[in-house]
Coordinates of C-alpha atoms in Angstrom, one line a residue:
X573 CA 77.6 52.5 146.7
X574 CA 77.1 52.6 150.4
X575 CA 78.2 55.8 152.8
X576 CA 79.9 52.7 154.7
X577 CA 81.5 52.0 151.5
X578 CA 82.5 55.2 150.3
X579 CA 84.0 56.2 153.8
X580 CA 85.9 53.1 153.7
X581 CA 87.4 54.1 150.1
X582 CA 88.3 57.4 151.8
X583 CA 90.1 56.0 154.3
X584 CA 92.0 53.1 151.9
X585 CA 92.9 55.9 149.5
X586 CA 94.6 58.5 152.4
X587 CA 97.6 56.9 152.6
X588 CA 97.7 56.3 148.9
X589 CA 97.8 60.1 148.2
X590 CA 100.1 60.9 150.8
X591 CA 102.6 58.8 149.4
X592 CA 102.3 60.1 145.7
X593 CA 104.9 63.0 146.7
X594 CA 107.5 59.9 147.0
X595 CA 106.6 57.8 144.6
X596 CA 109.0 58.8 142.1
X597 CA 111.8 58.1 144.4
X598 CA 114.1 55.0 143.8
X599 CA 114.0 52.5 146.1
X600 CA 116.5 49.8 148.0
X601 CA 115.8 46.4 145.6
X602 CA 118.9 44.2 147.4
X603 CA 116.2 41.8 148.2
X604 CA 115.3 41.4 144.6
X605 CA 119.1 40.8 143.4
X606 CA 121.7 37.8 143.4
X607 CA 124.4 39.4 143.5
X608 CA 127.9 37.3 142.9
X609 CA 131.8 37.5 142.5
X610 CA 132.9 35.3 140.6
X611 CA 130.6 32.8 140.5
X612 CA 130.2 33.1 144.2
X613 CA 127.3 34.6 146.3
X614 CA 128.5 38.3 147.8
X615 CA 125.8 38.7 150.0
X616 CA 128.2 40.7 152.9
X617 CA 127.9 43.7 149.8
X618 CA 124.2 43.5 150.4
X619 CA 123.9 44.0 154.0
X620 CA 124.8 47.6 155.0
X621 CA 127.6 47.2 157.0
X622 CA 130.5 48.8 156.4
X623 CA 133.5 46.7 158.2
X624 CA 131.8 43.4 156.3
X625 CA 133.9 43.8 152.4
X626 CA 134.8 41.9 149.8
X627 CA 138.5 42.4 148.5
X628 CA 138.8 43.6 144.7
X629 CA 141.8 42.4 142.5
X630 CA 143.1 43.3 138.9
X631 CA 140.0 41.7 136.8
X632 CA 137.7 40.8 139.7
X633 CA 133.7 40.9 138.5
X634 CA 130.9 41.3 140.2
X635 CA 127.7 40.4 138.8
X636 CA 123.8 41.3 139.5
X637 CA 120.6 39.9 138.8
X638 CA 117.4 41.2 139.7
X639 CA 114.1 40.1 139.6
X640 CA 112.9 44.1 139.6
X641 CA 114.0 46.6 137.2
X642 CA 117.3 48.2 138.1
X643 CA 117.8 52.1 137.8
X644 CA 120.9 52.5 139.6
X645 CA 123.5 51.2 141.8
X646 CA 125.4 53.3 144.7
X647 CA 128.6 51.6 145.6
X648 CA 130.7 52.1 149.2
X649 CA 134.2 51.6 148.7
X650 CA 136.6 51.2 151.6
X651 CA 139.5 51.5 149.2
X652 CA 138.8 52.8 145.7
X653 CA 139.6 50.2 142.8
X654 CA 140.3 53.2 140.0
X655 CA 138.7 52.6 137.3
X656 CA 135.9 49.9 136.5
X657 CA 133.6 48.8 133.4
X658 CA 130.1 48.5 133.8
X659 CA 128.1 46.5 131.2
X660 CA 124.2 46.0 131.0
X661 CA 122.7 44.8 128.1
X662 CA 124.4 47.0 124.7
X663 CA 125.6 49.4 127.0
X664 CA 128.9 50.0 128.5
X665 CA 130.3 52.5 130.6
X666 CA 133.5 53.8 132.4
X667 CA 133.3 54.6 135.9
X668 CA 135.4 55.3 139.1
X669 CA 137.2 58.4 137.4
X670 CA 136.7 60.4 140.3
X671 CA 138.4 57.5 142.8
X672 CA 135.5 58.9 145.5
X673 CA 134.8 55.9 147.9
X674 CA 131.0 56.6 147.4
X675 CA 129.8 56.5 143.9
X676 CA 126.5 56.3 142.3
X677 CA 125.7 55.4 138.7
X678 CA 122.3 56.3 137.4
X679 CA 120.3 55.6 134.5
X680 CA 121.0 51.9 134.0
X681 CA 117.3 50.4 133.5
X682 CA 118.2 46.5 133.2
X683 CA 117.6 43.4 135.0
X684 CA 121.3 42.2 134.9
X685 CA 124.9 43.7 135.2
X686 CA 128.6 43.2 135.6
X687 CA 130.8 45.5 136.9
X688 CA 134.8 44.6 135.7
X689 CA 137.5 46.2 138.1
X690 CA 140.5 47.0 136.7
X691 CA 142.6 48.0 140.2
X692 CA 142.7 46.5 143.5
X693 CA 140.0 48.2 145.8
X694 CA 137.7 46.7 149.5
X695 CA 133.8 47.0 148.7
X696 CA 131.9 47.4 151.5
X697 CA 128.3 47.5 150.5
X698 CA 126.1 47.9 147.4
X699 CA 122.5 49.3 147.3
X700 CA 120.8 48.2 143.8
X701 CA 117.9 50.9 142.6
X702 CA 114.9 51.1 141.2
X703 CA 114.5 53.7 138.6
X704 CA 113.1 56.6 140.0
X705 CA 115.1 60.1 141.5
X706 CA 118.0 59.5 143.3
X707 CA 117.4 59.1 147.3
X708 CA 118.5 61.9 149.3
X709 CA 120.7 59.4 150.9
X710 CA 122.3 58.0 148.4
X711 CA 125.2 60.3 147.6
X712 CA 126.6 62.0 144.6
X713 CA 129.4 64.0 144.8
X714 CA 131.2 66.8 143.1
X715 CA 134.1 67.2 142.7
X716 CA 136.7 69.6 145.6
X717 CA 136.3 73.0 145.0
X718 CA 138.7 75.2 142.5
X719 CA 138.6 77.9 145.0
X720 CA 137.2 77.9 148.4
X721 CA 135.5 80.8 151.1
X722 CA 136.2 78.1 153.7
X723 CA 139.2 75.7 154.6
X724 CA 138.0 73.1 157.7
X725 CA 141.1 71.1 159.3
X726 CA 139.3 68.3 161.2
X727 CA 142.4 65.7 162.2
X728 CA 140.2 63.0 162.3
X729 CA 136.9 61.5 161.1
X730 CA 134.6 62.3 163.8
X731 CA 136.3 65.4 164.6
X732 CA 134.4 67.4 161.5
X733 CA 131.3 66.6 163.9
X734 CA 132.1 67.2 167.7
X735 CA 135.1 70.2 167.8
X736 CA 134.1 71.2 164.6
X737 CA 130.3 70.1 164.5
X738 CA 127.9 72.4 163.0
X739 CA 130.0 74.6 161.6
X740 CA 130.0 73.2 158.2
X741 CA 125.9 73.8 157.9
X742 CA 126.1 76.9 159.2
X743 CA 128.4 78.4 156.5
X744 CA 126.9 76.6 153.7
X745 CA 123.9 78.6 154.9
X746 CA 125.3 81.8 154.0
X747 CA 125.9 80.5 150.6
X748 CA 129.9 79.8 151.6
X749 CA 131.9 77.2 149.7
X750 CA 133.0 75.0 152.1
X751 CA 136.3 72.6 151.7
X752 CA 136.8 70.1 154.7
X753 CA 141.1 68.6 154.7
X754 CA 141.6 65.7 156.6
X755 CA 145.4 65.1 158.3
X756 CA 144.7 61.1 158.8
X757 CA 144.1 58.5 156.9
X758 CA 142.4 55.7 159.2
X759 CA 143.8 53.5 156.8
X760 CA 143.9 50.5 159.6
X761 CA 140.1 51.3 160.0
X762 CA 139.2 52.1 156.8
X763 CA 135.6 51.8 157.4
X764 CA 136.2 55.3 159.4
X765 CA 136.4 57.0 156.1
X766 CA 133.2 55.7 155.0
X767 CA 131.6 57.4 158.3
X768 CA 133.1 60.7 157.2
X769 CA 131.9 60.6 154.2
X770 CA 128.1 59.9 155.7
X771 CA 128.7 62.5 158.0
X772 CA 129.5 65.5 155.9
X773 CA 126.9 64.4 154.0
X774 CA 124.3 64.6 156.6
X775 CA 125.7 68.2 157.2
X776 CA 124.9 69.3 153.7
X777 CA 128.3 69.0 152.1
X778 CA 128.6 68.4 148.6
X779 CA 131.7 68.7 147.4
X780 CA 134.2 65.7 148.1
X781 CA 136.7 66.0 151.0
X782 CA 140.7 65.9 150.6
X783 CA 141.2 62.7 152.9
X784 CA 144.0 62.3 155.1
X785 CA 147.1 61.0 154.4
X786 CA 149.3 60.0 157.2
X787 CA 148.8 57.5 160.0
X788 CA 147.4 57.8 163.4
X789 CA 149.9 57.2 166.1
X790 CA 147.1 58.2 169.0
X791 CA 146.4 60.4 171.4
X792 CA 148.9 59.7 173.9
X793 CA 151.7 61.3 172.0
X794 CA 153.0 64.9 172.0
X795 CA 152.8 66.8 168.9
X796 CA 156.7 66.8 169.3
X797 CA 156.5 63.0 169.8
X798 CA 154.2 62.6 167.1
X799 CA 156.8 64.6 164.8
X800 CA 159.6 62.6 166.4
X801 CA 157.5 59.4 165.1
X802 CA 156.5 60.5 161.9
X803 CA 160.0 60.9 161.0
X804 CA 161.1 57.6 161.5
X805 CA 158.8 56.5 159.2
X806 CA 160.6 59.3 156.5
X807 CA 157.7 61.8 157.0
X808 CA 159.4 65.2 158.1
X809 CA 157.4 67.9 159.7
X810 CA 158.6 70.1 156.7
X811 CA 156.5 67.9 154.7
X812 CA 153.6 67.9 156.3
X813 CA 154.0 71.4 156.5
X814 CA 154.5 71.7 152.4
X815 CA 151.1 69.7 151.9
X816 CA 149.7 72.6 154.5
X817 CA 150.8 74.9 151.6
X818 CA 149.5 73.2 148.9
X819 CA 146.2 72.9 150.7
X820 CA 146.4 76.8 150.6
X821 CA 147.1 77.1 147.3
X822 CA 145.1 74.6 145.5
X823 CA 141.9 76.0 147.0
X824 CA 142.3 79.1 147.9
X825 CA 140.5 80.1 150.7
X826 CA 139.4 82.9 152.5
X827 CA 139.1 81.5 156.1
X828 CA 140.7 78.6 157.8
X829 CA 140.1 76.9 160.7
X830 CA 141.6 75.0 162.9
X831 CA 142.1 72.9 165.9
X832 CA 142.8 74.1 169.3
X833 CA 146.4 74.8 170.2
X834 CA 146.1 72.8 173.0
X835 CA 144.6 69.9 170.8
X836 CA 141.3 69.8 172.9
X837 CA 141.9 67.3 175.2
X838 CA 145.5 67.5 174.2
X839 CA 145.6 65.2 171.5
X840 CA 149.1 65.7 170.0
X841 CA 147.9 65.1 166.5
X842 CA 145.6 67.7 166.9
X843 CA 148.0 70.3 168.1
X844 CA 150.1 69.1 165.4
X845 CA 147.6 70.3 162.6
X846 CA 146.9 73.4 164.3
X847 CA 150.9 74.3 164.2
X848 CA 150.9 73.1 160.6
X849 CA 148.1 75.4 159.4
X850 CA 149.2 78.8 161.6
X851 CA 152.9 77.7 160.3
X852 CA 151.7 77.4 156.4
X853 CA 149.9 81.1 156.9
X854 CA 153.3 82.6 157.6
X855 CA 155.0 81.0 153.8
X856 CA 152.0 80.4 151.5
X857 CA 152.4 83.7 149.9
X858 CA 156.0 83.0 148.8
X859 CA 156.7 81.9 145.7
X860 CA 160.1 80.8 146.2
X861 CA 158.5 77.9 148.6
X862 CA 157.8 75.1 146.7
X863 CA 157.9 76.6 143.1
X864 CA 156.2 74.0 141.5
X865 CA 152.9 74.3 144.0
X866 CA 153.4 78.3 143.1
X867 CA 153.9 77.2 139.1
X868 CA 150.9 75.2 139.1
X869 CA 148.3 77.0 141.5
X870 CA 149.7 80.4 142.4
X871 CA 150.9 82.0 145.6
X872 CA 147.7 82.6 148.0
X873 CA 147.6 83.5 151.8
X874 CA 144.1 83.2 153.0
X875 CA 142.6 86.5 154.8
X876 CA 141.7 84.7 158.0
X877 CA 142.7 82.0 160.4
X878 CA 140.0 81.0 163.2
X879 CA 141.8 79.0 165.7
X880 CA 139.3 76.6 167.9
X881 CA 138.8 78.2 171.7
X882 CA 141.4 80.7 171.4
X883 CA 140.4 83.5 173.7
X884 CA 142.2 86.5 171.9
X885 CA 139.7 88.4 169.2
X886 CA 137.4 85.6 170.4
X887 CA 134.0 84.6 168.2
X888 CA 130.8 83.2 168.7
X889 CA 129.3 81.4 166.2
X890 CA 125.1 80.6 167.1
X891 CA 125.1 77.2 166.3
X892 CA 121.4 77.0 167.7
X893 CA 120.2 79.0 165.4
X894 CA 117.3 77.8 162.7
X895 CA 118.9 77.6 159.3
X896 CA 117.1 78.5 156.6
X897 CA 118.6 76.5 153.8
X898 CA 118.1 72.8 156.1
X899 CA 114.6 73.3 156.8
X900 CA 115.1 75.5 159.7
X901 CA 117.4 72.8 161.6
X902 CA 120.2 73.9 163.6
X903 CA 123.4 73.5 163.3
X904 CA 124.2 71.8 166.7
X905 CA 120.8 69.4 165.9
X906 CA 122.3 68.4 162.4
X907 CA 126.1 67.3 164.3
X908 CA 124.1 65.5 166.3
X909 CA 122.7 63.7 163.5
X910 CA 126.1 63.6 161.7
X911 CA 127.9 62.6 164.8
X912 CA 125.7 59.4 165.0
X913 CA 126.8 58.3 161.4
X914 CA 130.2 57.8 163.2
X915 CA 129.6 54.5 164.8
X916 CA 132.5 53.2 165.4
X917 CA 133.5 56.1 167.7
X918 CA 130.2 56.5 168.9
X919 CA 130.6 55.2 172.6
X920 CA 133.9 56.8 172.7
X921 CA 132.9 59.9 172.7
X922 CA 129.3 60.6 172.9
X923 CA 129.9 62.5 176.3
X924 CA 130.4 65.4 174.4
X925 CA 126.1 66.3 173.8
X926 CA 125.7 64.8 177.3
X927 CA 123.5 67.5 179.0
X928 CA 123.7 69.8 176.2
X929 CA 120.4 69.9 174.6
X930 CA 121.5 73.1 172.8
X931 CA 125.1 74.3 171.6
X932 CA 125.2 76.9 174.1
X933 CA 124.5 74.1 177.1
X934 CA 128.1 72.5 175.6
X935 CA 130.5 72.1 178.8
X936 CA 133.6 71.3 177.3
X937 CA 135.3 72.3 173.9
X938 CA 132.5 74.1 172.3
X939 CA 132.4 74.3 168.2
X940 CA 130.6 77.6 168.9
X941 CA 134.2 79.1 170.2
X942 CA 136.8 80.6 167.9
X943 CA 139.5 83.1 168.0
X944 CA 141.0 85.2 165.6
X945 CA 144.8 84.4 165.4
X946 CA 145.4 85.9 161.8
X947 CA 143.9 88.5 159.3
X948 CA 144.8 90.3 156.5
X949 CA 141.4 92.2 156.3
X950 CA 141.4 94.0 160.2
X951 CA 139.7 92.9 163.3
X952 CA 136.0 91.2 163.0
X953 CA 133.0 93.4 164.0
X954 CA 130.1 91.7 164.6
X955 CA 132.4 88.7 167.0
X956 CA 129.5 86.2 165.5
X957 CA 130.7 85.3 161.9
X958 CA 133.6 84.0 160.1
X959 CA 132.8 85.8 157.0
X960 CA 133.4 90.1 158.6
X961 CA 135.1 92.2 156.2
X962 CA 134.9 89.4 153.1
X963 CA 133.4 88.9 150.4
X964 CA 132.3 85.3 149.4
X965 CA 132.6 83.8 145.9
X966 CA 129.3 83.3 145.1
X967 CA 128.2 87.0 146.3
X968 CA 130.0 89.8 144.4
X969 CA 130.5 93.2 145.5
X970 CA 128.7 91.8 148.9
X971 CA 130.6 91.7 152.7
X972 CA 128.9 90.1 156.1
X973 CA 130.4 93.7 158.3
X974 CA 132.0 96.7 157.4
X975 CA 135.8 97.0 157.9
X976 CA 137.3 98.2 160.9
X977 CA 140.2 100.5 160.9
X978 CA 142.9 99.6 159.0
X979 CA 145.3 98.4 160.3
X980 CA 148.5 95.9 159.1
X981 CA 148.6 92.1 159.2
X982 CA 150.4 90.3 162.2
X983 CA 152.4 88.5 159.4
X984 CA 152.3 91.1 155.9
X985 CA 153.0 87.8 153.6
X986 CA 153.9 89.5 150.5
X987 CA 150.8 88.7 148.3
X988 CA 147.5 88.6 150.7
X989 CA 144.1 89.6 149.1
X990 CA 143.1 93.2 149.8
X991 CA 140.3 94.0 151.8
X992 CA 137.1 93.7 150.4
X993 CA 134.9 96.4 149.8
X994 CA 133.1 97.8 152.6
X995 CA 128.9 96.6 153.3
X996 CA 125.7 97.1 155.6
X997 CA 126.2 94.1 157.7
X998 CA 123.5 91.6 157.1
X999 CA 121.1 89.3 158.8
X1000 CA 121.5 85.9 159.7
X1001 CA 119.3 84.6 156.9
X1002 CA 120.6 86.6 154.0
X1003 CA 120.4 86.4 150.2
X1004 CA 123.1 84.2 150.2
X1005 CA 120.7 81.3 151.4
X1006 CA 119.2 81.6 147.5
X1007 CA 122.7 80.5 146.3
X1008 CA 122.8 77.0 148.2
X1009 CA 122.5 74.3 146.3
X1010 CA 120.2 72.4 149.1
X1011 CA 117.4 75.0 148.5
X1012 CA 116.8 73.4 145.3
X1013 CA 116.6 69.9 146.8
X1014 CA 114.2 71.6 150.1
X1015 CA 112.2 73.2 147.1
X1016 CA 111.8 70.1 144.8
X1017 CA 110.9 68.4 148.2
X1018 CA 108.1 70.7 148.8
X1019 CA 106.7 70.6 145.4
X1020 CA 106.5 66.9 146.1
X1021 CA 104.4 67.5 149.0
X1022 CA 102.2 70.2 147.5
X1023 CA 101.2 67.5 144.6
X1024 CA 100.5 64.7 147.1
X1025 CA 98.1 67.0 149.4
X1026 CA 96.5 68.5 146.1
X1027 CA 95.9 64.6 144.7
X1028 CA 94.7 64.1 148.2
X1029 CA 92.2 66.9 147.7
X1030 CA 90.9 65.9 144.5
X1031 CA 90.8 62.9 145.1
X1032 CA 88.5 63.9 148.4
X1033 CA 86.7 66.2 146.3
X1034 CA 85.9 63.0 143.9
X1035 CA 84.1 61.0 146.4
X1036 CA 82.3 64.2 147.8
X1037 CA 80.7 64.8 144.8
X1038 CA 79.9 61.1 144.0
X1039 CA 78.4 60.5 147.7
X1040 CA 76.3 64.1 146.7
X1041 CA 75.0 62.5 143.8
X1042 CA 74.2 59.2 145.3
X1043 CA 72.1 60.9 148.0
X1044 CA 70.3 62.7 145.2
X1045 CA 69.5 59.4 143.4
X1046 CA 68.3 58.1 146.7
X1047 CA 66.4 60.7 146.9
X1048 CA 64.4 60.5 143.6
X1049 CA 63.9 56.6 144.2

């Protein structure tokens, strides 16, 4: 074999190696499949878009055919159907359990497959498989939490990414469990709910959202015109303010935190959610409010409410700096990235990041800005975390600041959680990092790479010793 040759190998085989750490990943097949509804060619499930759907009715099937072998399928509802039989081959299986708009179903390995709804439901878009590990895109998730160190109150989709954006990485950093409630339901835009659900999943959530409920009457409205509005259509503020509690008391967390008072730019739904969460703080530790929430999950006052750009007891969250646990990305770079998943609102308010290539550049309603309007557990002391005074679920016996004096709650609800022990304070990238379930997937990433540069090497080392060898036989000739 000529040097020529041998370099030209080299060369052919570089790319080769490199992709070795990806080559048990699962890959997009749509252009291998037929994929039909009754009978019928469904190719608007096959092309990524989200407001293109297919209606699903009481026995509807959908049917696929490949011409590669299928590993799994990741479905984008709009609407979730319930319930839904999937058959391949001898098997068959139960899904939609969870009713989660995005679901994925593994371990299929056939050719062909129906799926048999057995509830009404809109599909938006199916991505058929190959066998291989699940994509980091394609997402699985678990179910809400049982108990939460975090509460977020975005109104709307989109607002978990600009008023809020950032925030969500930047706990789950610190190994917090974070739990993200919705007020609206976009349920004329349903499409919106499928951008929220990309979103948090670009910031590193894992654990479903609760999705709104009610509808979106604008931004023109008052909060007291909004409430005015909402009861016409036989939703009273006192039940809005009763799923507030329940919200409390289902999940029970630490910190909550909300919208500005002023609603930002003053939208009235926002102010509207920020009344409802600081009016919920003052009655979610009675049990003789909605017995039945209290029966069923308990009387629990969280120890903190953050109120967005409230100047009294004010906090400063660094949203620009490198977080450990998302490969040392900051949590202002990763709402950019999530705030792009929200197309439809995209030209609508991309403003915000104009001129602000870091968080602390942000002109108007910075995420970075909280104030302290509630706490059970005294007054913060570093003025730069959420978590002073607390300890989070997944760190016993641990706390982000030592106490401050003691002092009495603005509100004393009969049952809030005692103080937590006093700790050192700790740094930004503390042992809590270890407990977030992303590490694993950054870890399993970079074993990935380490085996592709190492097959690159011996693969180098091959053809070394093979060109040695051929120079040594020239040699002897």
């Amino acid at each position: 074999m000529k040097k020529r040759q041998i370099l030209f190998l080299l060369l052919f085989l570089f790319p080769l190696c490199l992709s070795v750490r990806a080559a048990d990943e699962a890959r997009c097949v749509n252009n291998a499949c037929d994929m039909r509804i009754y009978g019928e060619r469904a190719d608007t499930l096959l092309d990524g878009n989200l407001r293109s759907h297919s209606k699903l009715h009481k026995g509807t099937e959908l049917t696929v055919n490949s011409s590669e072998l299928i590993g799994g399928l990741y479905l984008e509802f709009s609407a979730a159907p319930g319930e839904y039989t999937l058959r391949a081959g001898d098997q068959t299986r139960k899904c939609g359990q969870s009713g989660f708009l995005h679901q994925y179903i593994g371990e299929l390995n056939c050719y062909s497959l129906t799926l048999r709804f057995q509830g009404e439901g809109i599909l938006a878009n199916v991505y058929v498989l190959s066998p291989g590990d699940k994509p980091e895109w394609v997402q699985d998730w678990e179910p809400c939490w049982d108990r939460a160190d975090v509460l977020l109150l975005p109104t709307h989709s989109d607002d978990d990414a600009l008023f809020f954006g950032g925030i969500i990485p930047w706990c789950l950093d610190r190994g917090a469990r974070v739990q993200v409630a919705y007020l609206i339901s976009h349920s004329t835009e349903p499409y919106r709910c499928n951008e929220l659900l990309n979103a948090l999943w670009v910031s590193g959530l894992r654990n479903y959202p609760v999705l709104g409920i009610y509808e979106d009457l604008g931004p023109d409205e008052s909060m007291e015109k909004q409430i005015e509005l909402y009861a016409k259509d036989k939703v009273s503020y006192d039940d809005m303010l009763l799923r507030q509690l329940r919200l409390y008391r289902q999940f029970k967390p630490q910190v909550v935190i909300c919208h500005d008072s002023e609603g930002e730019y003053g939208h009235g739904a926002h102010k509207l959610y920020y009344q409802l969460a600081a009016d919920a703080m003052e009655m979610a530790g009675n049990g003789s409010v909605d017995a039945s929430s209290a029966a069923r999950f308990g009387v629990w006052t969280p120890s903190k409410l953050y109120v967005h750009l409230l100047r009294e007891r004010p906090v400063v969250i660094d949203l620009d700096e490198p977080l450990r646990s998302f490969n040392y990305r900051t949590g202002y770079e990763l709402a950019q990235k999530a705030f792009a998943c929200h197309e439809s609102q995209y030209d609508f308010f991309s403003w915000y990041f104009w001129g602000a290539p870091t968080a602390a550049q942000l002109q108007q309603y910075s995420a970075r800005e909280y104030g302290l309007y509630y706490s059970a557990v005294g007054d913060d002391v570093s003025g730069r975390s959420f978590f002073d005074n607390l300890t989070l679920c997944d760190r016993p016996g641990e706390t982000d600041a030592a106490p401050a004096e003691a002092e009495a709650p603005e509100t004393l609800p009969e049952e809030a959680p005692e103080a937590a022990p006093a700790a050192e304070e700790e740094s930004s990238h503390s042992a809590a990092t270890l407990v977030n379930p992303r590490l694993g997937e950054i870890r399993a990433e970079q074993r990935r790479l380490v085996c592709g540069i190492c097959a690159l090497l011996a693969v180098v080392a091959a053809l070394l010793i093979t060109l040695h060898k051929l120079k040594i036989k020239e040699r002897e000739q």
